mmCIF file with all atom_site columns, C-alpha atoms and ligand atoms in Angstrom:
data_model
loop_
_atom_site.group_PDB
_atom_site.id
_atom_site.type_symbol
_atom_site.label_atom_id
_atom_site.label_alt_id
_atom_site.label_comp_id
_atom_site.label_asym_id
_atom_site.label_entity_id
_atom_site.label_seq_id
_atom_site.pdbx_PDB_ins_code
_atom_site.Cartn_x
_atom_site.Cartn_y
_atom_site.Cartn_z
_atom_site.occupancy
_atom_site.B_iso_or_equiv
_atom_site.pdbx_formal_charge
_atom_site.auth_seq_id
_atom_site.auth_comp_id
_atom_site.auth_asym_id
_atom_site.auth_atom_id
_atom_site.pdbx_PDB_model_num
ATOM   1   C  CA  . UNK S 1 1   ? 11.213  31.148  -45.388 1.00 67.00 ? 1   UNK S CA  1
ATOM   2   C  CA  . UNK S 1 2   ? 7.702   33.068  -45.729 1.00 71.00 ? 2   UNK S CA  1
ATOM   3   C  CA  . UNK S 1 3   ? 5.361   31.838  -48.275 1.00 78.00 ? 3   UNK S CA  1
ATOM   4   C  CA  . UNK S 1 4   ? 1.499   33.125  -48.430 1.00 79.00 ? 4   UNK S CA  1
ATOM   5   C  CA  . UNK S 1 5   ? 0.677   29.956  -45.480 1.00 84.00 ? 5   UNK S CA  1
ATOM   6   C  CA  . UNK S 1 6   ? 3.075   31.384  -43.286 1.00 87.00 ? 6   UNK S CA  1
ATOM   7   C  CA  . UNK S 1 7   ? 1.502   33.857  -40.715 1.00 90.00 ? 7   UNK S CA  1
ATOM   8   C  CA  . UNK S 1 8   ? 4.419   36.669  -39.767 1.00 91.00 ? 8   UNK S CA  1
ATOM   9   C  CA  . UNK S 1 9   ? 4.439   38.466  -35.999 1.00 90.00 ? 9   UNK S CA  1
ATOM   10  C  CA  . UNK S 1 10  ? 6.920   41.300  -36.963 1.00 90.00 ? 10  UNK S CA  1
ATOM   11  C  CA  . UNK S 1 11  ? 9.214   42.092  -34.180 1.00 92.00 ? 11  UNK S CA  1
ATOM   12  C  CA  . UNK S 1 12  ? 7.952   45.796  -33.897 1.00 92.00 ? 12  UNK S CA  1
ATOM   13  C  CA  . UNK S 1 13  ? 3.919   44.706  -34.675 1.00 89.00 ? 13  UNK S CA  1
ATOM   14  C  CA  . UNK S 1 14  ? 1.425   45.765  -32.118 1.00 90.00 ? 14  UNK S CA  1
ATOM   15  C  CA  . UNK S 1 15  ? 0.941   42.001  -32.166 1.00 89.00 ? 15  UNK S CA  1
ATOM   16  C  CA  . UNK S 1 16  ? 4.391   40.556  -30.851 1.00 91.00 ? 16  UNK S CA  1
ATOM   17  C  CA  . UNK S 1 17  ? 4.237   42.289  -27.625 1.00 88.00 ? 17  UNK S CA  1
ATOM   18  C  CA  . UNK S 1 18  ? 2.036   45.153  -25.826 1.00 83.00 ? 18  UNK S CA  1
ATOM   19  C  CA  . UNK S 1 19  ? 3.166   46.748  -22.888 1.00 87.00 ? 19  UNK S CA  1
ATOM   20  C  CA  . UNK S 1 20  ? 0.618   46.523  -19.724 1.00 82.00 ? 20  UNK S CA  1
ATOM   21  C  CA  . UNK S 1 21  ? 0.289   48.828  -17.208 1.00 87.00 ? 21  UNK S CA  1
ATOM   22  C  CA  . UNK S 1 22  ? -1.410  48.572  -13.401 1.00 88.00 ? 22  UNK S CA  1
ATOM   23  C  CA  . UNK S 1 23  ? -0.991  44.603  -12.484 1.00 89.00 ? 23  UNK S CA  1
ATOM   24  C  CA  . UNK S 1 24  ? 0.195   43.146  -9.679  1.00 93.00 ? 24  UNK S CA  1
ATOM   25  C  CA  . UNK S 1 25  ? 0.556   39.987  -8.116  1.00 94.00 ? 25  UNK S CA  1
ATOM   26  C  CA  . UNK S 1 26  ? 2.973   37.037  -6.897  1.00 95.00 ? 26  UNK S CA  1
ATOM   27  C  CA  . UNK S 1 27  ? 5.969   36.789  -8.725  1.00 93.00 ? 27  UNK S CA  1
ATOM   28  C  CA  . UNK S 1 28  ? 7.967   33.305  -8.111  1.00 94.00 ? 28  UNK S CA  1
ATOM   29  C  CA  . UNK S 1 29  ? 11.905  33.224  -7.497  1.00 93.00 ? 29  UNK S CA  1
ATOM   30  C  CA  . UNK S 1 30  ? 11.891  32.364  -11.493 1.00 92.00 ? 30  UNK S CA  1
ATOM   31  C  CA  . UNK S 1 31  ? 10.422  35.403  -12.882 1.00 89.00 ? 31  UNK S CA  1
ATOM   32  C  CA  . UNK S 1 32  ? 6.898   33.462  -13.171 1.00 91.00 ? 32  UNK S CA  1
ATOM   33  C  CA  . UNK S 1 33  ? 3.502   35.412  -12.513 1.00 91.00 ? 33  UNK S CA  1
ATOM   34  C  CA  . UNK S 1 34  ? 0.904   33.497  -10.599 1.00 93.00 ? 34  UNK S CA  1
ATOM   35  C  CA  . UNK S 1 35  ? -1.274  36.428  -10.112 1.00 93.00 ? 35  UNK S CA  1
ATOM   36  C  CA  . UNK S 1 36  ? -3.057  36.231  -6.654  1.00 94.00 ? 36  UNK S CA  1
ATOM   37  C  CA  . UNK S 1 37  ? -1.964  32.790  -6.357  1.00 96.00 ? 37  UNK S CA  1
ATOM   38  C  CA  . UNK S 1 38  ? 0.797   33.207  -3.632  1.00 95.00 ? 38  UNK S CA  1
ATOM   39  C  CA  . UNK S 1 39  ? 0.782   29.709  -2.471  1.00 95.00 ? 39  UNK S CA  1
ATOM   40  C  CA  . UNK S 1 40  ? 1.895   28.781  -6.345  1.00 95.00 ? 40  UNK S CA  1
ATOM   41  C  CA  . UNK S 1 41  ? 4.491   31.644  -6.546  1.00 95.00 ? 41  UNK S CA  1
ATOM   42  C  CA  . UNK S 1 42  ? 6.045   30.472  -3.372  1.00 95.00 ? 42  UNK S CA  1
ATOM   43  C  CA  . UNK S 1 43  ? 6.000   26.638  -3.934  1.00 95.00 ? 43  UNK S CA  1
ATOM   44  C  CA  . UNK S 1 44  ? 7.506   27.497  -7.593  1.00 95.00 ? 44  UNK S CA  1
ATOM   45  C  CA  . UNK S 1 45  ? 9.930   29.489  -6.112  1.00 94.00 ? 45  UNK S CA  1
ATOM   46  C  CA  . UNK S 1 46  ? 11.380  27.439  -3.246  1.00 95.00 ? 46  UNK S CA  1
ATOM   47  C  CA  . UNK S 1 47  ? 13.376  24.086  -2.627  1.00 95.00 ? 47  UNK S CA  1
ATOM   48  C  CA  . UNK S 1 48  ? 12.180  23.144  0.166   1.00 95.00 ? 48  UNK S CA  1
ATOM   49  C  CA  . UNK S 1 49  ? 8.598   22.881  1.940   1.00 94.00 ? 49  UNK S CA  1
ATOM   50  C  CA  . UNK S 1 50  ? 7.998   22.031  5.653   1.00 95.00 ? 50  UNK S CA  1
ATOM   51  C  CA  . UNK S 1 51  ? 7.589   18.178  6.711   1.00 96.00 ? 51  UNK S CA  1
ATOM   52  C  CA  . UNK S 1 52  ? 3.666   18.041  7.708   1.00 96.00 ? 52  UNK S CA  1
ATOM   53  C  CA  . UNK S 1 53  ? 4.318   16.127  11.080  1.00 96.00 ? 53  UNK S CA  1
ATOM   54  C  CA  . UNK S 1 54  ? 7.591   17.551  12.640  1.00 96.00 ? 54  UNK S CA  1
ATOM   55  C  CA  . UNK S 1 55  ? 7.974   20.996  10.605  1.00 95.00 ? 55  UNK S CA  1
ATOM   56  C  CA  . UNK S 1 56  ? 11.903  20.568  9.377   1.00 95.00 ? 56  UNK S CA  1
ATOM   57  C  CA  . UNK S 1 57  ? 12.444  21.040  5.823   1.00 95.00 ? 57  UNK S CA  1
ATOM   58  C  CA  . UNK S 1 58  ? 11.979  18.618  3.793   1.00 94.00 ? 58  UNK S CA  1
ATOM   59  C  CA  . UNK S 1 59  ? 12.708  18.614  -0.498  1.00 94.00 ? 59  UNK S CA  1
ATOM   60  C  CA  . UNK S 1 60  ? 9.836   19.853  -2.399  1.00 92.00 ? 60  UNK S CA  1
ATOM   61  C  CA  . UNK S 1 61  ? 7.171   18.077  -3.770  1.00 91.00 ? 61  UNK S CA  1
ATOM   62  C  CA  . UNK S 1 62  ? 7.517   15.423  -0.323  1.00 94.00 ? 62  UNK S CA  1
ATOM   63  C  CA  . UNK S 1 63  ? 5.289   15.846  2.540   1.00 95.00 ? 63  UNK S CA  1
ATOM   64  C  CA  . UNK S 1 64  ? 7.191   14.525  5.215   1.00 96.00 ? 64  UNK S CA  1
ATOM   65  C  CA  . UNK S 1 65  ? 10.856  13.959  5.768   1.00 96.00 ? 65  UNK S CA  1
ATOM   66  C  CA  . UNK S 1 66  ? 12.310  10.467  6.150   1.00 94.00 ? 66  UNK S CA  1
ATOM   67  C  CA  . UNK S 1 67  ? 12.145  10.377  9.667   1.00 95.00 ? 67  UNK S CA  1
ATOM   68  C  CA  . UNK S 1 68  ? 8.703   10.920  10.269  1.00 97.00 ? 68  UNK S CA  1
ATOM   69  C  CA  . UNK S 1 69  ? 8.049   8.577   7.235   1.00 95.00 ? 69  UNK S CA  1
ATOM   70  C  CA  . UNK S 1 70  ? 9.350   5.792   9.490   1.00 93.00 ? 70  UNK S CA  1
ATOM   71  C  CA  . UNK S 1 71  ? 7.795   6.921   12.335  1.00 95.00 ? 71  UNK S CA  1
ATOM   72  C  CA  . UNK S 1 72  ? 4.675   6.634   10.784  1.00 96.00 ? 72  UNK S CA  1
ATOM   73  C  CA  . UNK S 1 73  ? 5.332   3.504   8.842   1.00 94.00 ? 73  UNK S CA  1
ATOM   74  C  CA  . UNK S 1 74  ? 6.130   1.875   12.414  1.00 94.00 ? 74  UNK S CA  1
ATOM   75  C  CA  . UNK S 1 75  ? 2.880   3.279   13.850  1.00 95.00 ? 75  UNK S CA  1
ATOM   76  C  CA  . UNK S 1 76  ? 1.008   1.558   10.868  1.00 95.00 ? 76  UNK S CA  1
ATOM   77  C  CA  . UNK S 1 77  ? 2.689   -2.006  11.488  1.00 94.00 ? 77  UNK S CA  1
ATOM   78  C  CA  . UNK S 1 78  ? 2.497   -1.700  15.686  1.00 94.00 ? 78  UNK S CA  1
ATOM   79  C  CA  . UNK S 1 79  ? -1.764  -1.125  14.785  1.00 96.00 ? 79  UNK S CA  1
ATOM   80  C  CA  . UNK S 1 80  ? -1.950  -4.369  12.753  1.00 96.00 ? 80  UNK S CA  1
ATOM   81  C  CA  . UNK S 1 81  ? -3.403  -7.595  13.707  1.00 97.00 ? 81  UNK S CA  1
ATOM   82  C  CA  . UNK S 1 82  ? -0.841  -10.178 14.777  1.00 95.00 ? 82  UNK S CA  1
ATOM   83  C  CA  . UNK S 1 83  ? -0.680  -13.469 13.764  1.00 93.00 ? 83  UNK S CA  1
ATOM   84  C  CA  . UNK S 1 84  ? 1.629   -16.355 14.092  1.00 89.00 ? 84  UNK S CA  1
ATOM   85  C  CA  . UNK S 1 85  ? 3.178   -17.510 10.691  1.00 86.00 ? 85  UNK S CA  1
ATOM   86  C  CA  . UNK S 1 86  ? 2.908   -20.553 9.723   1.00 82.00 ? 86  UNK S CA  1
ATOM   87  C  CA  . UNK S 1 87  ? 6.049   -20.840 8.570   1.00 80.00 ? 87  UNK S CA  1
ATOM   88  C  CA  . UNK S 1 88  ? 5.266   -21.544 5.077   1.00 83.00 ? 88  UNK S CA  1
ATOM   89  C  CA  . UNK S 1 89  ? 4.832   -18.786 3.428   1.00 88.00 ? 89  UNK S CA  1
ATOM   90  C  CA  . UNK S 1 90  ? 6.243   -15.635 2.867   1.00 94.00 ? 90  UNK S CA  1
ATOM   91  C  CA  . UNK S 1 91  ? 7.152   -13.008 5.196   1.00 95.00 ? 91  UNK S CA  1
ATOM   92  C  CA  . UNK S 1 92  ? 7.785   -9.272  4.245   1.00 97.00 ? 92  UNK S CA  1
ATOM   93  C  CA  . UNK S 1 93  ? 9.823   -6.586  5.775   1.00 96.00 ? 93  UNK S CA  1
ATOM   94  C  CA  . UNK S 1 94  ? 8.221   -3.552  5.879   1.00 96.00 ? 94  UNK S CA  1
ATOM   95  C  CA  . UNK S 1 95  ? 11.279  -1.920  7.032   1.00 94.00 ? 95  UNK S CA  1
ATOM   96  C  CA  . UNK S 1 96  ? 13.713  -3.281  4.716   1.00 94.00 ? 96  UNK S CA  1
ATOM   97  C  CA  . UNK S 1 97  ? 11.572  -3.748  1.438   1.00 95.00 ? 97  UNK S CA  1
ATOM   98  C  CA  . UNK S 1 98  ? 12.552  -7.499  1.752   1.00 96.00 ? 98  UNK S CA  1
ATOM   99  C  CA  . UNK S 1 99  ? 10.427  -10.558 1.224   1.00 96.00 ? 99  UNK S CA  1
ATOM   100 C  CA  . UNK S 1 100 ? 11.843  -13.974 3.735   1.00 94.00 ? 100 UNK S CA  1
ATOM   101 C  CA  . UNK S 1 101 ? 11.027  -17.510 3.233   1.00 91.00 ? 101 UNK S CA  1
ATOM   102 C  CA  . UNK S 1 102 ? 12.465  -18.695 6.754   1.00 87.00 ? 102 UNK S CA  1
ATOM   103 C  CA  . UNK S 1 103 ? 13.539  -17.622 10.020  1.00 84.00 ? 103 UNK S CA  1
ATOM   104 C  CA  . UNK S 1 104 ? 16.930  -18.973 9.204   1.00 86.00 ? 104 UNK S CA  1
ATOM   105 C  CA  . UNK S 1 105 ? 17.105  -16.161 6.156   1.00 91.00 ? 105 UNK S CA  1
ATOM   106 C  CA  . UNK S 1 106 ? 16.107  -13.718 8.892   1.00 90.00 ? 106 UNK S CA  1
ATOM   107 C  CA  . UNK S 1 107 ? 18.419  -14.487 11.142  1.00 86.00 ? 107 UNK S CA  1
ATOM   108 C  CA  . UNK S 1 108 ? 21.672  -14.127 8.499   1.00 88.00 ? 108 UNK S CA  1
ATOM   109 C  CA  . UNK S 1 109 ? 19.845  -11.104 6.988   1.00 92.00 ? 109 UNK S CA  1
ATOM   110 C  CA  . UNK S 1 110 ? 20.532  -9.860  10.712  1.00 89.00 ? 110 UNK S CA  1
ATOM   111 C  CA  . UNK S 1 111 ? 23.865  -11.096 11.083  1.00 88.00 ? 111 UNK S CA  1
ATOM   112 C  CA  . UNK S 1 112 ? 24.555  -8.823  8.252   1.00 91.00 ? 112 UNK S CA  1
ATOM   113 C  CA  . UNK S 1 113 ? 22.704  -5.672  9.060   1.00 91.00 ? 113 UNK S CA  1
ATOM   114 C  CA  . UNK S 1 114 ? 21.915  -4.116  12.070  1.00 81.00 ? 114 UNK S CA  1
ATOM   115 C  CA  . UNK S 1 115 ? 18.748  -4.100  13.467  1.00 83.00 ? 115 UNK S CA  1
ATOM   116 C  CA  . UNK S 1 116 ? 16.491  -6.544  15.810  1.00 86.00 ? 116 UNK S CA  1
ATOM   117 C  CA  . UNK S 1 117 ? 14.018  -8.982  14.355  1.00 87.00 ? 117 UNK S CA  1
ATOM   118 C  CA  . UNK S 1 118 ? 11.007  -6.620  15.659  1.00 88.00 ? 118 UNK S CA  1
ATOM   119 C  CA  . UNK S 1 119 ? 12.523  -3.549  14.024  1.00 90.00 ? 119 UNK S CA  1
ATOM   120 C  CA  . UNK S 1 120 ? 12.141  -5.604  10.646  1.00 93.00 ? 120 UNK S CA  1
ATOM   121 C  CA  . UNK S 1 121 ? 8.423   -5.028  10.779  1.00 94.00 ? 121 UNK S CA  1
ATOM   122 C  CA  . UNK S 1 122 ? 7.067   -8.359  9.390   1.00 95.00 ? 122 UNK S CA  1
ATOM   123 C  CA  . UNK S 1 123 ? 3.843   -8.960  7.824   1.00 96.00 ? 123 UNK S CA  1
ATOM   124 C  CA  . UNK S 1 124 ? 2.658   -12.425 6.711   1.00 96.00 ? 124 UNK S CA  1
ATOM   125 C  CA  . UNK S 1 125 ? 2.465   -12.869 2.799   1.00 96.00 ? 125 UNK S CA  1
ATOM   126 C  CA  . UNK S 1 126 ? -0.666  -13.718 0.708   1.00 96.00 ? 126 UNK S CA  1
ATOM   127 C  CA  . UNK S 1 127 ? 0.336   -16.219 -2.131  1.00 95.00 ? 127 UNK S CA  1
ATOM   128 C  CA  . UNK S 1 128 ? -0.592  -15.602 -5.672  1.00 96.00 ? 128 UNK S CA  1
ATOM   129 C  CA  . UNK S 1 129 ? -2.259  -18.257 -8.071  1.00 96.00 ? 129 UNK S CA  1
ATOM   130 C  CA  . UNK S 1 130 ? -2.690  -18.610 -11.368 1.00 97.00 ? 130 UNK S CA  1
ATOM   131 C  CA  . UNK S 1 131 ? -5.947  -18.367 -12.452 1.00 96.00 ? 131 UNK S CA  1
ATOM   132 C  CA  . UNK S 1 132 ? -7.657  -21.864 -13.200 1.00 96.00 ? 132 UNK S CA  1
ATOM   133 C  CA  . UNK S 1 133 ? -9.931  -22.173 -15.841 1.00 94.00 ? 133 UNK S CA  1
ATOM   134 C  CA  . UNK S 1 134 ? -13.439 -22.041 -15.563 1.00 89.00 ? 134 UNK S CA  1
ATOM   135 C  CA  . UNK S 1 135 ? -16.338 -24.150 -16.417 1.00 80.00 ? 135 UNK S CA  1
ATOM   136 C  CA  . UNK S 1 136 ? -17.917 -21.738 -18.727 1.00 87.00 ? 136 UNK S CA  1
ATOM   137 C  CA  . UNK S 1 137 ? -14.538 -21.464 -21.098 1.00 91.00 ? 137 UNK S CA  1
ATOM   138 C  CA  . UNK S 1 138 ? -15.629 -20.969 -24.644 1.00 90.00 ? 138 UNK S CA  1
ATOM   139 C  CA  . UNK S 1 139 ? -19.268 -20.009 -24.004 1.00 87.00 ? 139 UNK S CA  1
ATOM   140 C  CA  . UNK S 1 140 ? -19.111 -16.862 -25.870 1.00 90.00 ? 140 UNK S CA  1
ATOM   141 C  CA  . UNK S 1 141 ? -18.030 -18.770 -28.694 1.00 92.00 ? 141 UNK S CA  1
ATOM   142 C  CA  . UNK S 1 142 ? -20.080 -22.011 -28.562 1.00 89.00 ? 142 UNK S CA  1
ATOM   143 C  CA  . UNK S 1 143 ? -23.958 -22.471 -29.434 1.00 89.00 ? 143 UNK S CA  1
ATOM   144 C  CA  . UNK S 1 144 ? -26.372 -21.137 -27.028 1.00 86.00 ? 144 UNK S CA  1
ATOM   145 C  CA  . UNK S 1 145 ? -27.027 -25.073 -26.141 1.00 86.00 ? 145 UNK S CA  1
ATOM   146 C  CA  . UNK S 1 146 ? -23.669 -26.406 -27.578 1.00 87.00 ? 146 UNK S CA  1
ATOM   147 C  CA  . UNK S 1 147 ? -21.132 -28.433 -25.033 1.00 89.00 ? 147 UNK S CA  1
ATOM   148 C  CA  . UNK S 1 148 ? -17.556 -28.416 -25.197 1.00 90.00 ? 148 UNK S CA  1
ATOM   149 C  CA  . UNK S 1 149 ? -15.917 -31.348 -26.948 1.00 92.00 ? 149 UNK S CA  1
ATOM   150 C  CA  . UNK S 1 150 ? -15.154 -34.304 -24.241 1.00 93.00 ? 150 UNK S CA  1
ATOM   151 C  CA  . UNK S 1 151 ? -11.349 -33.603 -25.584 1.00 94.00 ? 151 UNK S CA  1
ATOM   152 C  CA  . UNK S 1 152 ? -11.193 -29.846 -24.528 1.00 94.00 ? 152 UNK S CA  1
ATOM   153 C  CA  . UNK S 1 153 ? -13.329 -30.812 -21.114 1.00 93.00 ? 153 UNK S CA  1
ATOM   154 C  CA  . UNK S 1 154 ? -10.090 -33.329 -20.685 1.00 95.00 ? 154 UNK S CA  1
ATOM   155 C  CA  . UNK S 1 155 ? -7.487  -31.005 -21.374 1.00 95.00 ? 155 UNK S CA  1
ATOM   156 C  CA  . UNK S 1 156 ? -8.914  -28.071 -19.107 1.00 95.00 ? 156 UNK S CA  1
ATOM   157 C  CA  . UNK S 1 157 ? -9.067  -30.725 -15.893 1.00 96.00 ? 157 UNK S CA  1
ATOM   158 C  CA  . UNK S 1 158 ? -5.533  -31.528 -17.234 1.00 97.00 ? 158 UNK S CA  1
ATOM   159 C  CA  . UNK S 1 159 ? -4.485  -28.200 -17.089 1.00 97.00 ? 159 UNK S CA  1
ATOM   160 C  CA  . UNK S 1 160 ? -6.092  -26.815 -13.783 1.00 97.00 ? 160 UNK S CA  1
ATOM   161 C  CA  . UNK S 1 161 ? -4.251  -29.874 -12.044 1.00 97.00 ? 161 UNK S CA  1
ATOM   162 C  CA  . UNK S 1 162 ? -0.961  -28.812 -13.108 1.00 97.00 ? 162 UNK S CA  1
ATOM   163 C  CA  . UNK S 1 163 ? -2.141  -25.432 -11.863 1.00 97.00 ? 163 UNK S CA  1
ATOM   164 C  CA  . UNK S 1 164 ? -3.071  -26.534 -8.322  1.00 96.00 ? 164 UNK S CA  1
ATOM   165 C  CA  . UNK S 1 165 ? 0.256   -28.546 -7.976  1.00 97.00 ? 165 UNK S CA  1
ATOM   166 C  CA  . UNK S 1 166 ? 2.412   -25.516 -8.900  1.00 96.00 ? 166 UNK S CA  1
ATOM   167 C  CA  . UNK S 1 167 ? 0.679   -23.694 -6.252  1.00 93.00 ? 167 UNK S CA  1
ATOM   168 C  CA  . UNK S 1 168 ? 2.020   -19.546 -5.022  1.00 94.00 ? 168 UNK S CA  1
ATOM   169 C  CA  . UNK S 1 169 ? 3.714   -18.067 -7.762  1.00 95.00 ? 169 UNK S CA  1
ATOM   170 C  CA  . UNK S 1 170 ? 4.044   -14.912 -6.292  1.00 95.00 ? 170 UNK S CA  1
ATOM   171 C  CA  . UNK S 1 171 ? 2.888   -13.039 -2.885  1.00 96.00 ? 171 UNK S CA  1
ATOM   172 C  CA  . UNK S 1 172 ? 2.331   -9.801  -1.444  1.00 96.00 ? 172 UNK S CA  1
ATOM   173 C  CA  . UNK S 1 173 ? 2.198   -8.157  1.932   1.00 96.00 ? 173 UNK S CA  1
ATOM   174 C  CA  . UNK S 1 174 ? -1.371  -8.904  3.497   1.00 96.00 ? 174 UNK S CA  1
ATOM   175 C  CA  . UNK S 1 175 ? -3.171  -7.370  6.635   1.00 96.00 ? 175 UNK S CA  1
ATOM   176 C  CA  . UNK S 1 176 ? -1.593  -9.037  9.536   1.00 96.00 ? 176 UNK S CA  1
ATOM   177 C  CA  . UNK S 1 177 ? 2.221   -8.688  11.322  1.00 96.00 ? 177 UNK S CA  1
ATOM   178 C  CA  . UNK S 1 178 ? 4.047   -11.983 11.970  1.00 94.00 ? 178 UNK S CA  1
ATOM   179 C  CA  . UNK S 1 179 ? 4.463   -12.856 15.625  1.00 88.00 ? 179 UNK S CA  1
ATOM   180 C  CA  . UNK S 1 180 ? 7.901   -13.511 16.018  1.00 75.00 ? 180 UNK S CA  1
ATOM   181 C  CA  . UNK S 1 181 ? 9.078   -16.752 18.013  1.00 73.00 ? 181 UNK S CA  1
ATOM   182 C  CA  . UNK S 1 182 ? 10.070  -17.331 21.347  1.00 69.00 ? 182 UNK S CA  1
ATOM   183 C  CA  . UNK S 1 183 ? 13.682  -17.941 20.608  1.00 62.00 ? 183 UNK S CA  1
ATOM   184 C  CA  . UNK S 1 184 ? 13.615  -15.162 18.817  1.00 61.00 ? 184 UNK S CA  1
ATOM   185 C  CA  . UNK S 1 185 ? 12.870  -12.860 21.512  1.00 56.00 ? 185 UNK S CA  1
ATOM   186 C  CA  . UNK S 1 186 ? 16.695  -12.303 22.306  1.00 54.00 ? 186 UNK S CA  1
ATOM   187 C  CA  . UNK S 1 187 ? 18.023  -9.834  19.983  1.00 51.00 ? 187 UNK S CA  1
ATOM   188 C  CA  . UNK S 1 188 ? 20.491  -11.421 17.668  1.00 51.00 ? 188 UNK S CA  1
ATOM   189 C  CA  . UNK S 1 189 ? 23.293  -9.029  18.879  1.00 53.00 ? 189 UNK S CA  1
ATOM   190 C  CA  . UNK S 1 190 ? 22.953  -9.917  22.210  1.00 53.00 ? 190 UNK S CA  1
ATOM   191 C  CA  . UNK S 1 191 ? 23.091  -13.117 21.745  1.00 54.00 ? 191 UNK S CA  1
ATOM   192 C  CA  . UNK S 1 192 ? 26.070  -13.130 20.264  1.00 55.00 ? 192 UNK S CA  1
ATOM   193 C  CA  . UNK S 1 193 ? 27.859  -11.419 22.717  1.00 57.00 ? 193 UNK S CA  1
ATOM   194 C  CA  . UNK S 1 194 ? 26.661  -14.239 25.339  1.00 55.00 ? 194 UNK S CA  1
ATOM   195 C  CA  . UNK S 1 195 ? 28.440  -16.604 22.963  1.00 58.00 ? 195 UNK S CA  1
ATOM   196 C  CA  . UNK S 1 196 ? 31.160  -14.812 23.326  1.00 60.00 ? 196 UNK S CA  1
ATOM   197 C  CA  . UNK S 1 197 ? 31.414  -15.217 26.798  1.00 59.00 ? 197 UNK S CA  1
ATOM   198 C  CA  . UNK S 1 198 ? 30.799  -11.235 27.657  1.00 55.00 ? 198 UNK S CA  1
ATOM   199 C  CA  . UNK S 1 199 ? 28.703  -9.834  30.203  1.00 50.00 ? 199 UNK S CA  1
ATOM   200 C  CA  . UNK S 1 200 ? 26.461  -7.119  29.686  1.00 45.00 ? 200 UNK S CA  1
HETATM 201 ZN ZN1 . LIG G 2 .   ? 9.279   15.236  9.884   1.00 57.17 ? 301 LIG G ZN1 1
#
């Protein structure tokens, strides 16, 4: 419909299209025009760019392929700090994107999947708190020299108790790898087939 607010290109205007003459530049696999910009025609163009450590292809828009992402994943665990766990917190695998309370979890997680415990890649956990309540609550809203009601004084003690006793709620990966134990040291295959009596 074309009423007088309507603007109207007609198909054979001089404004729909013009026809231009002497350009040149990088045209992607798409038909697009990037101009000079050859690294943009090309990236638009392909499916596949070259992994930035080994050189095999890798999908577009990833730097490196999977491999090398583990490779350097490992590199970045091996250059961490060690530290024993205590054994009662968390423990993350950086390999397998899973968080452990115990060794014993370890241990069946490893019965169940290949793997040794050191190719897990552990790093100690830092627990989460909830946040306590502070000694200025309310000073925003009270009088410049005004002091809480005893009742409200109460209630926050009350409250940042209960807080203390419920402790971690959550944790997260920290800075340091988990030195695995002694009797840990045998790779669970391994020691499996000694139950069973093989030789290796
Ligand atoms: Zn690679």
């Amino acid at each position: 419909m074309v009423n007088k607010d309507t603007k109207v290109v007609m198909f054979d205007s001089d404004e729909a299209a013009f026809l231009m003459t002497g350009i040149s530049g990088w045209v992607s696999r798409h038909g697009r025009f990037m101009g000079d910009d050859e690294r943009a025609a090309r990236y638009d163009g392909c499916t596949h760019t070259r992994c930035e450590d080994c050189g095999e292809p890798v999908d577009r828009g990833r730097l490196i392929c999977p491999k090398c992402n583990e490779a350097r994943d490992v590199k970045r665990c091996a250059a961490m700090p060690k530290e024993e766990w205590n054994g009662e917190g968390m423990l993350y695998s950086d390999a397998a994107d899973k968080y452990f309370s115990d060794w014993d979890e370890i241990e069946s997680f490893l019965e169940d999947n290949d793997g040794t415990v050191e190719s897990l890649r552990l790093i100690i956990c830092v627990p989460q708190y909830l946040p306590l309540l502070c000694n200025d609550y309310g000073c925003d809203e009270m009088a410049e020299d005004g002091e809480l009601p005893d009742a409200v004084i109460g209630a926050i003690e009350e409250f940042n108790t209960v807080i203390r006793k419920v402790g971690a709620v959550s944790w997260y990966p920290g800075k340091k790898a988990a030195i695995v134990p002694e009797q840990f040291h045998i790779l669970p295959t391994l020691e499996k087939e000694l139950k069973n009596g093989n030789t290796i």
